[in-house]
Amino acid sequence: MSDNAMRLPKDKELIPRALIRAMVFLIFATVGLVAYAKWTDQPLAGQPPGGEIVAERMIAVDVKPRGAATVYDEGGVLIREFAEGEAGFMDSIFRAVAYERKKSGASADGPVSIARLDTGRHILVDPNTGWTMQLIGYGAKNVEPFVQLLADM
C-alpha cells in the first residue's frame, strides 16, 4: 500500500469543529456552575439525609486473606468468624479505614463503630479519624455481615 492510500483527504476532519466547540463550552459551563455553587454556598444536595443513631456497636476486625475475617468486640471477646469468601467486602472497607488512618496520621489500631440510623441506613464510623462511611449502594449481600454484627448484640 502506498503512502497516498493511507492519507485522509484534506477536506475531511477527524473531529468536526462544531463538536470541539461544544466540548469546550461544556467544560466552561461545568466549571462555571461549580464556581457559582461554591461562591453562593449552595447546600450539598447529593448528601444522604442524616439521622439519629438507634443502635451502635464497637468492633475490631482481623481481616485474613481470601475474604476471611475474625470480629471482636471492644473488649477483645470473639463475636464472629467469617469463613473464606464471606468477608471480601469487609476487607475492602477495612483497607479504606486503614488508608484514612494513615492519611490523617491517626493510630492504626482501635475499633470502629457500626451504627443503624433511624432512617434505616447503616454507617461505619472511625473514632480515630472521624471518617464516616454510609453502607449503602454496595448491595445487600455485601452489607449483610455488618447488619448481622449489629443484630447479634
mmCIF file of C-alpha atoms in Angstrom:
data_model
loop_
_atom_site.group_PDB
_atom_site.id
_atom_site.type_symbol
_atom_site.label_atom_id
_atom_site.label_comp_id
_atom_site.label_asym_id
_atom_site.label_seq_id
_atom_site.Cartn_x
_atom_site.Cartn_y
_atom_site.Cartn_z
ATOM 1 C CA MET A 1 0.000 0.000 0.000
ATOM 2 C CA SER A 2 1.370 3.382 -0.869
ATOM 3 C CA ASP A 3 1.578 6.391 1.441
ATOM 4 C CA ASN A 4 -1.087 8.180 -0.583
ATOM 5 C CA ALA A 5 -3.641 5.421 0.057
ATOM 6 C CA MET A 6 -3.355 5.812 3.850
ATOM 7 C CA ARG A 7 -3.810 9.576 3.959
ATOM 8 C CA LEU A 8 -7.222 11.123 4.509
ATOM 9 C CA PRO A 9 -8.397 13.773 2.110
ATOM 10 C CA LYS A 10 -7.548 17.254 3.346
ATOM 11 C CA ASP A 11 -11.159 18.366 3.296
ATOM 12 C CA LYS A 12 -12.209 15.657 5.796
ATOM 13 C CA GLU A 13 -11.868 16.481 9.501
ATOM 14 C CA LEU A 14 -11.343 13.698 12.001
ATOM 15 C CA ILE A 15 -13.247 15.617 14.686
ATOM 16 C CA PRO A 16 -15.741 18.205 13.477
ATOM 17 C CA ARG A 17 -15.110 21.748 14.706
ATOM 18 C CA ALA A 18 -18.674 22.010 15.997
ATOM 19 C CA LEU A 19 -18.048 19.035 18.290
ATOM 20 C CA ILE A 20 -14.829 20.550 19.627
ATOM 21 C CA ARG A 21 -16.597 23.851 20.291
ATOM 22 C CA ALA A 22 -19.442 22.045 22.073
ATOM 23 C CA MET A 23 -16.970 20.170 24.304
ATOM 24 C CA VAL A 24 -15.124 23.375 25.215
ATOM 25 C CA PHE A 25 -18.457 25.052 26.007
ATOM 26 C CA LEU A 26 -19.441 22.078 28.192
ATOM 27 C CA ILE A 27 -16.167 22.293 30.141
ATOM 28 C CA PHE A 28 -16.539 26.038 30.759
ATOM 29 C CA ALA A 29 -20.220 25.666 31.678
ATOM 30 C CA THR A 30 -19.424 22.914 34.203
ATOM 31 C CA VAL A 31 -16.612 24.901 35.810
ATOM 32 C CA GLY A 32 -18.868 27.974 35.880
ATOM 33 C CA LEU A 33 -21.719 26.108 37.593
ATOM 34 C CA VAL A 34 -19.389 24.639 40.210
ATOM 35 C CA ALA A 35 -17.814 28.039 40.860
ATOM 36 C CA TYR A 36 -21.270 29.637 41.218
ATOM 37 C CA ALA A 37 -22.353 26.928 43.671
ATOM 38 C CA LYS A 38 -19.214 27.410 45.787
ATOM 39 C CA TRP A 39 -19.377 31.216 45.790
ATOM 40 C CA THR A 40 -23.046 31.270 46.787
ATOM 41 C CA ASP A 41 -22.655 28.490 49.419
ATOM 42 C CA GLN A 42 -25.268 26.243 47.852
ATOM 43 C CA PRO A 43 -26.237 23.268 50.056
ATOM 44 C CA LEU A 44 -24.821 19.846 49.213
ATOM 45 C CA ALA A 45 -27.912 18.317 47.626
ATOM 46 C CA GLY A 46 -26.282 14.950 46.922
ATOM 47 C CA GLN A 47 -25.748 14.113 50.593
ATOM 48 C CA PRO A 48 -27.932 11.351 52.061
ATOM 49 C CA PRO A 49 -30.251 12.522 54.827
ATOM 50 C CA GLY A 50 -28.804 12.357 58.308
ATOM 51 C CA GLY A 51 -30.440 10.590 61.180
ATOM 52 C CA GLU A 52 -30.166 9.694 64.807
ATOM 53 C CA ILE A 53 -28.280 6.571 65.872
ATOM 54 C CA VAL A 54 -30.692 3.936 67.205
ATOM 55 C CA ALA A 55 -28.219 1.030 67.570
ATOM 56 C CA GLU A 56 -24.434 1.045 67.741
ATOM 57 C CA ARG A 57 -21.639 -1.471 68.283
ATOM 58 C CA MET A 58 -17.879 -1.066 68.513
ATOM 59 C CA ILE A 59 -15.916 -3.793 66.705
ATOM 60 C CA ALA A 60 -12.347 -4.644 65.815
ATOM 61 C CA VAL A 61 -11.752 -6.796 62.759
ATOM 62 C CA ASP A 62 -8.812 -9.026 61.917
ATOM 63 C CA VAL A 63 -9.025 -9.463 58.141
ATOM 64 C CA LYS A 64 -7.375 -12.556 56.721
ATOM 65 C CA PRO A 65 -6.503 -13.489 53.131
ATOM 66 C CA ARG A 66 -9.168 -14.596 50.644
ATOM 67 C CA GLY A 67 -12.113 -12.895 52.285
ATOM 68 C CA ALA A 68 -11.972 -14.388 55.778
ATOM 69 C CA ALA A 69 -12.233 -12.286 58.930
ATOM 70 C CA THR A 70 -12.483 -12.519 62.704
ATOM 71 C CA VAL A 71 -14.539 -9.899 64.525
ATOM 72 C CA TYR A 72 -14.038 -8.913 68.166
ATOM 73 C CA ASP A 73 -15.890 -6.524 70.423
ATOM 74 C CA GLU A 74 -14.052 -3.599 72.008
ATOM 75 C CA GLY A 75 -13.107 -5.799 74.975
ATOM 76 C CA GLY A 76 -11.407 -8.370 72.735
ATOM 77 C CA VAL A 77 -14.147 -11.014 73.008
ATOM 78 C CA LEU A 78 -14.722 -13.018 69.827
ATOM 79 C CA ILE A 79 -18.047 -12.115 68.222
ATOM 80 C CA ARG A 80 -17.954 -13.945 64.920
ATOM 81 C CA GLU A 81 -15.676 -15.628 62.426
ATOM 82 C CA PHE A 82 -16.310 -15.287 58.719
ATOM 83 C CA ALA A 83 -15.081 -18.126 56.504
ATOM 84 C CA GLU A 84 -13.189 -17.586 53.251
ATOM 85 C CA GLY A 85 -15.307 -15.662 50.780
ATOM 86 C CA GLU A 86 -17.776 -14.330 53.355
ATOM 87 C CA ALA A 87 -15.982 -11.109 54.241
ATOM 88 C CA GLY A 88 -14.441 -9.888 50.981
ATOM 89 C CA PHE A 89 -16.352 -6.597 51.129
ATOM 90 C CA MET A 90 -15.384 -6.208 54.794
ATOM 91 C CA ASP A 91 -11.746 -6.497 53.718
ATOM 92 C CA SER A 92 -12.264 -3.626 51.280
ATOM 93 C CA ILE A 93 -13.911 -1.480 53.935
ATOM 94 C CA PHE A 94 -11.107 -2.028 56.445
ATOM 95 C CA ARG A 95 -8.471 -1.267 53.821
ATOM 96 C CA ALA A 96 -10.273 2.066 53.352
ATOM 97 C CA VAL A 97 -10.245 2.626 57.144
ATOM 98 C CA ALA A 98 -6.501 1.868 57.254
ATOM 99 C CA TYR A 99 -5.912 4.296 54.379
ATOM 100 C CA GLU A 100 -7.869 7.079 56.096
ATOM 101 C CA ARG A 101 -5.979 6.490 59.350
ATOM 102 C CA LYS A 102 -2.626 6.582 57.585
ATOM 103 C CA LYS A 103 -3.608 9.702 55.617
ATOM 104 C CA SER A 104 -4.655 11.580 58.755
ATOM 105 C CA GLY A 105 -1.745 10.337 60.897
ATOM 106 C CA ALA A 106 -4.089 8.624 63.382
ATOM 107 C CA SER A 107 -3.299 5.421 65.216
ATOM 108 C CA ALA A 108 -3.710 2.354 63.019
ATOM 109 C CA ASP A 109 -5.185 0.368 65.910
ATOM 110 C CA GLY A 110 -8.551 0.687 67.519
ATOM 111 C CA PRO A 111 -12.128 -0.349 66.944
ATOM 112 C CA VAL A 112 -14.686 1.171 64.624
ATOM 113 C CA SER A 113 -18.360 1.743 65.214
ATOM 114 C CA ILE A 114 -21.193 0.184 63.235
ATOM 115 C CA ALA A 115 -24.466 2.036 63.660
ATOM 116 C CA ARG A 116 -28.037 1.871 62.403
ATOM 117 C CA LEU A 117 -29.778 5.194 61.935
ATOM 118 C CA ASP A 118 -33.463 5.889 62.449
ATOM 119 C CA THR A 119 -33.708 6.254 58.671
ATOM 120 C CA GLY A 120 -32.845 2.550 58.293
ATOM 121 C CA ARG A 121 -29.377 3.214 56.894
ATOM 122 C CA HIS A 122 -26.210 1.685 58.316
ATOM 123 C CA ILE A 123 -22.962 3.589 58.766
ATOM 124 C CA LEU A 124 -19.419 2.810 59.800
ATOM 125 C CA VAL A 125 -17.621 5.443 61.888
ATOM 126 C CA ASP A 126 -13.908 5.514 62.657
ATOM 127 C CA PRO A 127 -13.475 7.299 66.009
ATOM 128 C CA ASN A 128 -9.727 7.720 65.387
ATOM 129 C CA THR A 129 -10.262 9.968 62.354
ATOM 130 C CA GLY A 130 -13.945 10.941 62.444
ATOM 131 C CA TRP A 131 -14.328 9.351 58.997
ATOM 132 C CA THR A 132 -17.821 8.047 58.239
ATOM 133 C CA MET A 133 -18.915 5.674 55.503
ATOM 134 C CA GLN A 134 -22.525 5.121 54.545
ATOM 135 C CA LEU A 135 -23.037 1.396 53.954
ATOM 136 C CA ILE A 136 -25.492 1.948 51.150
ATOM 137 C CA GLY A 137 -25.363 1.137 47.489
ATOM 138 C CA TYR A 138 -22.974 -1.790 47.844
ATOM 139 C CA GLY A 139 -25.629 -4.493 47.581
ATOM 140 C CA ALA A 140 -27.456 -6.390 50.307
ATOM 141 C CA LYS A 141 -25.007 -9.304 50.184
ATOM 142 C CA ASN A 142 -22.040 -7.025 50.882
ATOM 143 C CA VAL A 143 -23.674 -5.060 53.694
ATOM 144 C CA GLU A 144 -25.272 -8.121 55.353
ATOM 145 C CA PRO A 145 -22.226 -9.035 57.543
ATOM 146 C CA PHE A 146 -22.304 -5.550 59.091
ATOM 147 C CA VAL A 147 -26.065 -5.736 59.639
ATOM 148 C CA GLN A 148 -25.683 -9.181 61.260
ATOM 149 C CA LEU A 149 -22.976 -7.925 63.609
ATOM 150 C CA LEU A 150 -25.279 -5.167 64.770
ATOM 151 C CA ALA A 151 -28.255 -7.530 65.110
ATOM 152 C CA ASP A 152 -26.246 -10.055 67.211
ATOM 153 C CA MET A 153 -25.955 -7.643 70.121
#
